[in-house]
Amino acid sequence: MRDVAIIGVKNSKFGEMWDRSFRDIVVEAGVGAIEDSGVSGDRLDGMYVGNMSGGQFVEQEHIGALIADYSGLSLDLHVPSTRVEAACASGGLAFRQAVMAVASGHEDIVMAAGVEKMTDVSSTAASAALAAAADREWEGIMGATFPGLYAMIARMHMHEYGTTSEQMAEVAVKNHKNGSMNPIAQYKSPITVDSVLNSIMVADPLHIFDCSPITDGASAVVLAPAEIAHEYTDTPIYIKATAQASDTIALHDRRDITTLDASVAAGRRAFEMAKMTTKDIDLVEVHDCFTIAEICAIEDLGFAKKGEGGKMTEEGETAIGGKIAVNTSGGLKACGHPVGATGIKQVVEVTQQLRGEAGGRQVDGAEVGMTHNVGGSGATAVVHILARER
Amino acid sequence: MSVARFWRKQINRYNLVGTHCKTCDTYYYPPRNVCPKCRRDGEIESHKFSGPGEIVTYTVIHTAAEGFEHQAPYVLGIIQLDEGPRFTSQVVCNPEDAHIGMRVKPVFRKLGESGDKGMIYYGTKYVPA
């Protein structure tokens, strides 16, 4: 297998973009990533596009072909373009497919993109589309919502480990602070623990400020074999590990409701592949679709002891400048969570950090970063380790 | 959910019928076609569960799922049956009374309906035992 490098990245703006369409935002990100990489568009050998639910959000399927077409890569060039779906982990999985395509030697210059346009439907319809990532026949039919499933994780975590609502709120406070320094973030206003705890209850114990928002957005990266990456950029970022794991689709079938075993397995596989440990990681973008999800993620990946994720957050160890910088982009919570794009946005954030281009949210001397993208309530987890050094 | 899709699982939802793997002696509700432990070596048979169980974890949903708006706030829990399997169900009780470890028993209830004029879906919910 060949070593693979990232040579170009770009996010569209994340937020409620009433004036822009699905294809507008993905073309912005895709063209931006190609410009950033310095390759000419006609050099692309393939595209992998993460998208969770174009069918329900914009009544559009055949997303791969649509994006190749509107990126100007269909006519004459006929660049192959493949949609990848794994609920909210669609972006991370699209990136993994692109990495494997280059690593295998089958394709050289490849784009991985992710996109979701979620505000063209009502928030009720958007929630219904998202609920399809859980078990429709045995969870959805009983009135389960996504906040409801994570609320049951949170309730159990509080019961078993003494995690508090204040500790969960600290995740939101930190991520909004980081997001305030990210030009593309949906929310740039800092918030307080009190404002989280006083926001309306969505699914007890999760308040609305414990939840990531409904967001439009797209992200894209361009990959090349490591051998030729320097032809395009002075700062290639290398992929040290790519890992994926599955778990039960329904939360009720889990071994332990407070542990996402798919995250544990994907994290372990990634560390083995990179021959690294948590001590080697300078920053991590984790899947904080809800505040409790970030607490579980840092425990499942090994940055916190089981049950101590809340305490670690409360003590500031996950802030920029702390023991491990978690969600410097603002995470899903403040940056926004366009479900199919999130996994690629995580890769863009880590790449910008490792290049030293993260502005006010820069982690000093960042050499190695990790991304962690989850689908559903934990049925899919995708983990990557990226580094400045090959 | 389409009528046919619901109807196929009616016996399971009405009567708490799941499956039992004779190879490893484990019980499953919802039912499974393949035993997750024995995989293809498993021998699956139908099994009707006795009914009672307890709340493993729960939430009170205030922002309801589509079609459940008139029920909010409602208690959604993961129930562990006395035979072992866990599944998701509504618990019909005062939200303040719900707690982890609470003993519950099944009741036959309306779950929802297919659109304004559609079929009513019935199934099992739980109440305090």
Coordinates of C-alpha atoms in Angstrom, one line a residue:
Chain A
M1 CA 0.0 0.0 0.0
R2 CA 1.2 3.5 -0.8
D3 CA 1.5 6.4 1.7
V4 CA -1.2 9.1 1.0
A5 CA -1.1 12.8 1.5
I6 CA -3.6 15.6 1.7
I7 CA -2.7 18.4 -0.8
G8 CA -5.7 20.6 -0.7
V9 CA -8.7 21.5 1.6
K10 CA -11.7 23.7 1.7
N11 CA -14.9 24.2 3.7
S12 CA -17.9 26.1 2.5
K13 CA -19.5 28.4 5.1
F14 CA -21.5 26.3 7.6
G15 CA -25.0 27.6 8.6
E16 CA -28.5 28.2 7.4
M17 CA -28.0 29.2 3.8
W18 CA -31.4 30.0 2.5
D19 CA -29.9 31.6 -0.6
R20 CA -27.7 28.7 -1.7
S21 CA -28.5 25.3 -3.0
F22 CA -27.1 21.8 -2.4
R23 CA -25.0 22.0 -5.6
D24 CA -23.9 25.6 -4.9
I25 CA -22.2 24.7 -1.6
V26 CA -20.6 21.5 -2.7
V27 CA -19.1 23.1 -5.8
E28 CA -17.8 25.9 -3.7
A29 CA -16.0 23.4 -1.4
G30 CA -14.8 21.2 -4.3
V31 CA -13.4 23.9 -6.5
G32 CA -11.9 25.6 -3.4
A33 CA -10.0 22.3 -2.5
I34 CA -8.8 21.9 -6.1
E35 CA -7.5 25.5 -6.1
D36 CA -5.9 25.0 -2.7
S37 CA -4.1 21.9 -4.0
G38 CA -2.8 23.5 -7.2
V39 CA -3.8 20.5 -9.3
S40 CA -5.8 21.2 -12.4
G41 CA -9.3 19.7 -12.2
D42 CA -8.8 17.5 -15.2
R43 CA -6.1 15.6 -13.2
L44 CA -8.7 14.1 -10.9
D45 CA -8.9 10.3 -11.2
G46 CA -11.9 9.9 -8.9
M47 CA -14.3 11.4 -6.4
Y48 CA -15.9 10.0 -3.2
V49 CA -18.8 12.0 -1.8
G50 CA -20.2 11.6 1.7
N51 CA -23.9 12.4 1.9
M52 CA -26.4 11.0 4.4
S53 CA -29.8 11.7 3.0
G54 CA -30.1 13.8 -0.2
G55 CA -33.2 11.8 -0.9
Q56 CA -35.0 13.1 2.2
F57 CA -33.4 16.6 2.5
V58 CA -33.5 17.8 -1.1
E59 CA -35.3 14.9 -2.9
Q60 CA -32.2 14.2 -4.9
E61 CA -30.4 10.8 -5.2
H62 CA -27.6 10.0 -7.6
I63 CA -25.5 12.5 -5.7
G64 CA -22.1 11.2 -7.0
A65 CA -23.0 11.9 -10.6
L66 CA -24.7 15.2 -9.8
I67 CA -21.6 16.6 -8.1
A68 CA -19.2 15.4 -10.8
D69 CA -21.5 17.0 -13.4
Y70 CA -21.8 20.4 -11.6
S71 CA -18.1 20.4 -10.8
G72 CA -17.4 20.2 -14.6
L73 CA -15.9 16.8 -14.3
S74 CA -18.4 14.8 -16.3
L75 CA -18.4 16.2 -19.8
D76 CA -15.4 14.8 -21.8
L77 CA -13.5 13.7 -18.6
H78 CA -16.1 11.3 -17.2
V79 CA -14.4 11.3 -13.8
P80 CA -15.9 8.4 -11.7
S81 CA -17.8 9.7 -8.7
T82 CA -19.1 7.5 -5.9
R83 CA -21.6 8.5 -3.1
V84 CA -20.8 7.0 0.3
E85 CA -23.4 6.7 3.0
A86 CA -23.0 5.9 6.7
A87 CA -25.5 8.3 8.3
C88 CA -23.5 11.1 10.1
A89 CA -20.3 9.2 9.4
S90 CA -20.8 9.5 5.7
G91 CA -18.0 12.2 5.3
G92 CA -15.5 10.3 7.3
L93 CA -16.2 7.1 5.4
A94 CA -16.0 9.0 2.0
F95 CA -12.5 10.2 3.1
R96 CA -11.5 6.6 4.0
Q97 CA -12.7 5.3 0.6
A98 CA -10.6 8.0 -1.1
V99 CA -7.6 7.2 1.0
M100 CA -7.9 3.5 0.1
A101 CA -8.3 4.3 -3.6
V102 CA -5.0 6.2 -3.6
A103 CA -3.2 3.8 -1.2
S104 CA -4.1 0.8 -3.4
G105 CA -2.5 2.5 -6.4
H106 CA -5.7 2.3 -8.4
E107 CA -6.1 6.1 -8.5
D108 CA -3.7 9.0 -8.0
I109 CA -5.3 12.4 -7.5
V110 CA -8.6 11.9 -5.7
M111 CA -11.2 14.2 -4.1
A112 CA -13.1 13.3 -1.0
A113 CA -16.1 15.6 -0.4
G114 CA -19.0 15.7 2.0
V115 CA -22.2 17.7 1.8
E116 CA -25.7 18.1 3.3
K117 CA -28.4 20.7 2.7
M118 CA -30.6 20.4 5.7
T119 CA -32.6 23.6 5.8
D120 CA -34.7 23.1 2.7
V121 CA -37.1 21.0 4.8
S122 CA -38.8 21.9 8.0
S123 CA -37.0 21.1 11.3
T124 CA -39.6 18.3 11.9
A125 CA -38.8 16.7 8.5
A126 CA -35.1 17.1 9.1
S127 CA -35.4 15.4 12.5
A128 CA -37.4 12.6 10.8
A129 CA -34.7 12.1 8.2
L130 CA -32.0 12.0 10.9
A131 CA -34.0 9.4 12.8
A132 CA -33.5 7.1 9.9
A133 CA -30.0 6.6 11.1
A134 CA -31.4 4.7 14.1
D135 CA -33.5 1.5 13.9
R136 CA -36.7 2.7 12.3
E137 CA -38.7 -0.5 13.1
W138 CA -37.7 -0.9 16.7
E139 CA -36.6 2.5 18.0
G140 CA -38.3 5.1 15.7
I141 CA -41.7 3.4 15.9
M142 CA -41.7 3.9 19.7
G143 CA -41.1 7.7 19.3
A144 CA -37.3 7.7 19.7
T145 CA -35.5 10.8 18.4
F146 CA -31.8 11.2 18.1
P147 CA -31.6 13.5 21.1
G148 CA -33.7 10.9 22.9
L149 CA -31.2 8.1 22.2
Y150 CA -28.2 10.2 23.4
A151 CA -30.2 11.4 26.4
M152 CA -30.5 7.7 27.4
I153 CA -26.7 7.4 27.1
A154 CA -26.3 10.6 29.2
R155 CA -28.8 9.4 31.9
M156 CA -26.8 6.1 32.2
H157 CA -23.5 8.0 32.2
M158 CA -24.7 10.2 35.1
H159 CA -26.1 7.2 36.9
E160 CA -22.9 5.1 36.6
Y161 CA -20.2 7.7 36.9
G162 CA -21.7 10.7 38.5
T163 CA -21.4 12.9 35.4
T164 CA -23.3 16.1 35.8
S165 CA -25.4 18.4 33.6
E166 CA -22.8 21.1 34.4
Q167 CA -20.0 19.0 33.0
M168 CA -21.9 18.3 29.8
A169 CA -22.6 22.0 29.5
E170 CA -18.9 22.7 29.7
V171 CA -18.5 20.8 26.4
A172 CA -20.8 23.2 24.7
V173 CA -19.1 26.3 26.4
K174 CA -15.7 25.2 25.2
N175 CA -16.8 24.3 21.7
H176 CA -18.6 27.6 21.3
K177 CA -15.5 29.4 22.4
N178 CA -13.5 27.5 19.8
G179 CA -16.1 28.1 17.2
S180 CA -16.0 31.9 17.8
M181 CA -12.5 31.8 16.3
N182 CA -13.5 29.8 13.3
P183 CA -14.6 31.9 10.3
I184 CA -16.9 29.2 8.8
A185 CA -18.7 28.3 12.1
Q186 CA -22.5 28.5 12.3
Y187 CA -22.3 29.9 15.8
K188 CA -19.6 32.4 16.7
S189 CA -21.1 33.6 20.0
P190 CA -19.6 32.3 23.3
I191 CA -22.1 30.8 25.7
T192 CA -22.1 30.0 29.4
V193 CA -22.9 27.0 31.5
D194 CA -26.0 28.8 32.8
S195 CA -27.3 29.5 29.3
V196 CA -27.0 25.8 28.5
L197 CA -28.8 24.7 31.7
N198 CA -31.5 27.3 31.2
S199 CA -32.2 26.5 27.6
I200 CA -35.2 24.4 26.8
M201 CA -35.2 20.7 27.5
V202 CA -35.3 18.6 24.3
A203 CA -34.9 15.1 25.8
D204 CA -34.1 15.1 29.5
P205 CA -31.2 15.5 30.5
L206 CA -30.2 17.1 27.2
H207 CA -31.1 20.8 26.7
I208 CA -31.2 22.4 23.3
F209 CA -27.7 23.9 23.8
D210 CA -26.5 20.3 24.4
C211 CA -27.4 19.5 20.8
S212 CA -25.7 20.2 17.5
P213 CA -27.8 22.3 15.1
I214 CA -29.3 21.6 11.7
T215 CA -26.8 23.0 9.2
D216 CA -26.1 23.4 5.5
G217 CA -22.5 22.9 4.5
A218 CA -19.9 21.1 2.4
S219 CA -16.2 20.3 2.7
A220 CA -13.7 18.8 0.4
V221 CA -10.1 17.6 0.4
V222 CA -7.7 16.5 -2.4
L223 CA -5.5 13.5 -1.9
A224 CA -2.3 12.4 -3.8
P225 CA 0.3 9.6 -3.4
A226 CA 2.9 10.8 -0.8
E227 CA 5.7 10.4 -3.5
I228 CA 4.3 13.2 -5.6
A229 CA 2.6 15.4 -3.0
H230 CA 5.5 17.9 -2.9
E231 CA 4.9 18.7 -6.5
Y232 CA 1.7 20.4 -5.5
T233 CA 2.2 21.7 -1.9
D234 CA 5.0 22.6 0.5
T235 CA 2.9 21.4 3.4
P236 CA 1.5 17.9 2.6
I237 CA -0.3 16.3 5.5
Y238 CA 0.1 12.5 5.7
I239 CA -2.5 9.9 6.6
K240 CA -0.9 7.7 9.2
A241 CA -4.0 5.6 9.9
T242 CA -7.5 5.0 8.6
A243 CA -9.9 2.8 10.6
Q244 CA -13.6 1.9 10.7
A245 CA -15.8 -0.2 12.9
S246 CA -19.4 -1.3 13.2
D247 CA -21.7 -1.9 16.1
T248 CA -25.4 -2.7 16.6
I249 CA -27.8 -0.3 14.9
A250 CA -30.0 -0.1 18.0
L251 CA -28.8 1.4 21.2
H252 CA -30.6 -1.2 23.3
D253 CA -28.4 -4.0 21.9
R254 CA -25.1 -2.5 23.1
R255 CA -22.8 -4.3 25.5
D256 CA -22.6 -1.1 27.5
I257 CA -24.9 1.8 26.8
T258 CA -22.3 4.4 28.0
T259 CA -19.5 3.0 25.7
L260 CA -19.5 3.2 21.9
D261 CA -17.7 0.0 21.1
A262 CA -17.3 1.0 17.5
S263 CA -15.3 4.1 18.6
V264 CA -13.2 1.9 20.9
A265 CA -12.5 -0.6 18.1
A266 CA -11.8 2.0 15.4
G267 CA -9.6 4.0 17.8
R268 CA -7.6 1.0 18.7
R269 CA -7.1 -0.1 15.1
A270 CA -6.0 3.4 14.2
F271 CA -3.4 3.6 17.0
E272 CA -2.1 0.2 16.0
M273 CA -1.8 1.2 12.3
A274 CA 0.0 4.4 13.1
K275 CA 2.1 2.8 15.8
M276 CA 1.1 5.6 18.1
T277 CA -0.7 6.2 21.5
T278 CA -2.9 8.9 22.8
K279 CA 0.3 10.7 24.0
D280 CA 1.3 11.3 20.4
I281 CA -1.9 13.2 19.5
D282 CA -1.9 17.0 19.8
L283 CA -5.5 17.6 18.8
V284 CA -8.6 15.6 18.1
E285 CA -11.8 16.4 16.3
V286 CA -14.5 14.2 17.9
H287 CA -18.1 13.6 17.0
D288 CA -19.9 15.9 19.5
C289 CA -23.4 15.7 18.0
F290 CA -24.5 16.0 21.7
T291 CA -22.4 17.2 24.6
I292 CA -22.5 13.7 26.1
A293 CA -21.1 12.3 22.8
E294 CA -17.9 14.3 23.3
I295 CA -17.5 12.9 26.8
C296 CA -18.0 9.4 25.6
A297 CA -15.7 10.0 22.6
I298 CA -12.7 11.1 24.7
E299 CA -13.2 8.1 27.0
D300 CA -13.7 5.6 24.1
L301 CA -10.6 6.9 22.3
G302 CA -8.5 6.6 25.5
F303 CA -7.9 10.3 26.2
A304 CA -9.8 10.1 29.4
K305 CA -10.3 7.2 31.8
K306 CA -13.8 5.6 31.6
G307 CA -16.2 7.8 33.5
E308 CA -13.8 10.8 33.8
G309 CA -14.6 12.5 30.5
G310 CA -16.9 15.0 32.2
K311 CA -14.4 15.8 35.0
M312 CA -11.6 16.2 32.4
T313 CA -13.7 18.7 30.4
E314 CA -14.7 20.6 33.6
E315 CA -11.0 21.0 34.5
G316 CA -10.2 22.5 31.1
E317 CA -7.9 19.7 30.0
T318 CA -9.7 19.5 26.6
A319 CA -9.4 23.2 25.8
I320 CA -6.9 24.6 23.4
G321 CA -3.7 24.7 25.4
G322 CA -4.9 21.9 27.7
K323 CA -3.7 18.3 27.9
I324 CA -5.4 17.4 24.6
A325 CA -7.2 20.0 22.4
V326 CA -10.6 18.6 21.5
N327 CA -12.8 20.1 18.8
T328 CA -10.7 23.2 18.0
S329 CA -13.1 23.9 15.0
G330 CA -16.0 24.3 17.4
G331 CA -17.0 20.8 16.8
L332 CA -20.4 19.7 15.5
K333 CA -21.9 21.8 18.3
A334 CA -20.7 25.3 17.3
C335 CA -19.3 24.8 13.8
G336 CA -22.6 23.1 12.8
H337 CA -23.4 19.5 11.7
P338 CA -24.3 19.1 8.0
V339 CA -24.3 15.4 8.5
G340 CA -22.7 14.2 5.3
A341 CA -20.0 16.9 5.5
T342 CA -18.9 16.7 9.1
G343 CA -16.3 13.9 8.7
I344 CA -14.6 15.8 5.9
K345 CA -14.7 19.1 7.9
Q346 CA -12.9 17.3 10.7
V347 CA -10.1 16.4 8.3
V348 CA -10.0 20.0 6.9
E349 CA -9.7 21.3 10.5
V350 CA -6.9 19.0 11.5
T351 CA -5.0 19.7 8.2
Q352 CA -5.3 23.5 8.8
Q353 CA -4.0 23.0 12.3
L354 CA -1.0 20.8 11.2
R355 CA -0.2 23.4 8.5
G356 CA -0.3 26.1 11.2
E357 CA -3.1 27.9 9.4
A358 CA -5.8 27.8 12.2
G359 CA -5.5 31.5 13.3
G360 CA -6.7 32.2 16.8
R361 CA -7.6 28.6 17.5
Q362 CA -4.1 27.3 16.5
V363 CA -2.7 24.6 18.7
D364 CA 1.0 25.5 19.2
G365 CA 3.4 23.1 17.5
A366 CA 0.7 20.7 16.4
E367 CA 2.4 17.7 14.7
V368 CA -0.3 14.9 14.9
G369 CA -4.1 15.1 14.9
M370 CA -7.0 12.7 15.0
T371 CA -10.5 12.7 13.6
H372 CA -13.4 10.7 14.9
N373 CA -16.7 10.5 13.1
V374 CA -19.8 8.5 14.3
G375 CA -22.9 7.3 12.4
G376 CA -26.2 6.9 14.3
S377 CA -26.0 6.3 18.0
G378 CA -22.7 4.5 17.4
A379 CA -23.3 1.9 14.7
T380 CA -20.4 3.2 12.6
A381 CA -17.2 4.9 13.8
V382 CA -14.5 6.1 11.5
V383 CA -11.1 7.3 12.9
H384 CA -8.1 8.9 11.1
I385 CA -4.7 9.9 12.3
L386 CA -3.0 12.7 10.3
A387 CA 0.6 14.0 10.7
R388 CA 3.0 16.6 9.4
E389 CA 5.8 14.0 9.1
R390 CA 5.6 11.1 6.7
Chain B
M1 CA -44.2 3.2 8.1
S2 CA -46.1 1.3 5.5
V3 CA -49.0 -0.9 6.5
A4 CA -47.3 -4.1 5.1
R5 CA -44.1 -3.2 6.9
F6 CA -45.9 -2.9 10.2
W7 CA -48.2 -5.9 9.6
R8 CA -45.2 -8.3 9.1
K9 CA -44.1 -7.8 12.7
Q10 CA -47.6 -7.6 14.2
I11 CA -47.3 -10.9 16.1
N12 CA -44.0 -9.8 17.6
R13 CA -45.3 -6.4 18.6
Y14 CA -48.7 -7.6 20.0
N15 CA -47.5 -10.6 21.9
L16 CA -43.8 -9.9 22.7
V17 CA -42.7 -12.8 20.5
G18 CA -39.0 -12.8 19.9
T19 CA -36.4 -15.5 19.3
H20 CA -34.4 -18.0 21.3
C21 CA -31.1 -19.5 20.1
K22 CA -31.0 -23.2 21.1
T23 CA -27.3 -23.4 20.5
C24 CA -26.2 -20.8 23.0
D25 CA -29.5 -20.5 25.0
T26 CA -29.8 -16.7 24.6
Y27 CA -33.0 -14.8 24.0
Y28 CA -33.7 -11.9 21.6
Y29 CA -36.4 -9.3 21.4
P30 CA -36.7 -7.8 18.8
P31 CA -36.5 -11.1 16.9
R32 CA -33.4 -12.0 14.9
N33 CA -32.9 -14.3 11.9
V34 CA -29.2 -15.0 12.8
C35 CA -27.9 -15.4 16.3
P36 CA -25.3 -12.6 16.8
K37 CA -23.2 -14.9 19.1
C38 CA -23.3 -18.3 17.2
R39 CA -23.9 -16.7 13.8
R40 CA -24.7 -19.4 11.3
D41 CA -24.2 -22.2 13.9
G42 CA -27.2 -20.8 15.9
E43 CA -30.5 -22.6 15.9
I44 CA -33.3 -20.0 16.1
E45 CA -36.8 -20.7 17.4
S46 CA -39.7 -18.4 18.2
H47 CA -40.2 -17.5 21.8
K48 CA -43.0 -15.6 23.6
F49 CA -41.6 -13.6 26.5
S50 CA -43.2 -13.5 29.9
G51 CA -43.5 -9.7 30.0
P52 CA -42.1 -8.1 33.1
G53 CA -38.7 -6.3 33.2
E54 CA -37.0 -3.2 34.4
I55 CA -35.8 0.2 33.1
V56 CA -32.1 0.2 32.2
T57 CA -32.0 3.9 31.2
Y58 CA -34.6 6.4 30.1
T59 CA -35.3 9.9 28.9
V60 CA -38.3 12.2 28.9
I61 CA -38.8 13.5 25.4
H62 CA -40.1 17.1 25.2
T63 CA -39.4 17.7 21.5
A64 CA -41.4 14.9 20.0
A65 CA -40.7 12.7 17.0
E66 CA -43.0 13.3 14.0
G67 CA -46.4 11.8 14.8
F68 CA -45.8 11.8 18.5
E69 CA -46.4 15.6 19.1
H70 CA -49.6 15.1 21.1
Q71 CA -47.9 12.7 23.5
A72 CA -45.1 15.0 24.6
P73 CA -43.7 14.9 27.2
Y74 CA -43.3 11.1 27.1
V75 CA -41.0 8.7 28.7
L76 CA -38.9 6.5 26.4
G77 CA -36.8 3.8 28.0
I78 CA -34.6 0.8 27.4
I79 CA -36.3 -2.1 29.0
Q80 CA -34.5 -5.3 30.1
L81 CA -36.9 -8.3 30.1
D82 CA -36.4 -10.8 32.9
E83 CA -35.2 -13.3 30.2
G84 CA -32.4 -10.9 29.3
P85 CA -33.0 -9.1 26.1
R86 CA -33.2 -5.3 25.9
F87 CA -35.4 -3.1 23.7
T88 CA -36.8 0.4 23.4
S89 CA -40.3 1.2 24.5
Q90 CA -42.4 4.0 25.9
V91 CA -43.2 3.8 29.6
V92 CA -46.6 5.2 30.4
C93 CA -46.1 6.9 33.7
N94 CA -45.7 10.2 35.3
P95 CA -42.3 11.5 34.0
E96 CA -41.1 12.3 37.5
D97 CA -41.7 8.7 38.7
A98 CA -39.5 7.1 36.1
H99 CA -36.1 5.9 37.4
I100 CA -33.4 3.4 36.5
G101 CA -34.2 0.0 38.0
M102 CA -37.9 0.6 38.0
R103 CA -40.0 -2.6 37.6
V104 CA -42.3 -2.4 34.6
K105 CA -44.9 -4.7 32.9
P106 CA -46.3 -4.7 29.4
V107 CA -49.6 -3.3 28.2
F108 CA -51.4 -3.3 24.8
R109 CA -51.5 0.2 23.5
K110 CA -51.9 2.3 20.4
L111 CA -48.4 3.2 19.0
G112 CA -49.4 5.5 16.2
E113 CA -51.2 5.7 12.9
S114 CA -50.4 5.7 9.2
G115 CA -51.3 9.3 8.2
D116 CA -54.7 11.0 9.0
K117 CA -56.9 8.3 7.6
G118 CA -54.6 5.3 7.9
M119 CA -54.4 2.2 9.9
I120 CA -53.8 2.4 13.6
Y121 CA -50.7 0.7 14.8
Y122 CA -51.0 -1.2 18.1
G123 CA -48.2 -2.7 20.1
T124 CA -46.7 -3.1 23.5
K125 CA -45.8 -0.3 25.8
Y126 CA -44.8 -0.5 29.5
V127 CA -46.3 0.7 32.8
P128 CA -45.0 0.6 36.3
A129 CA -45.4 -3.0 37.7

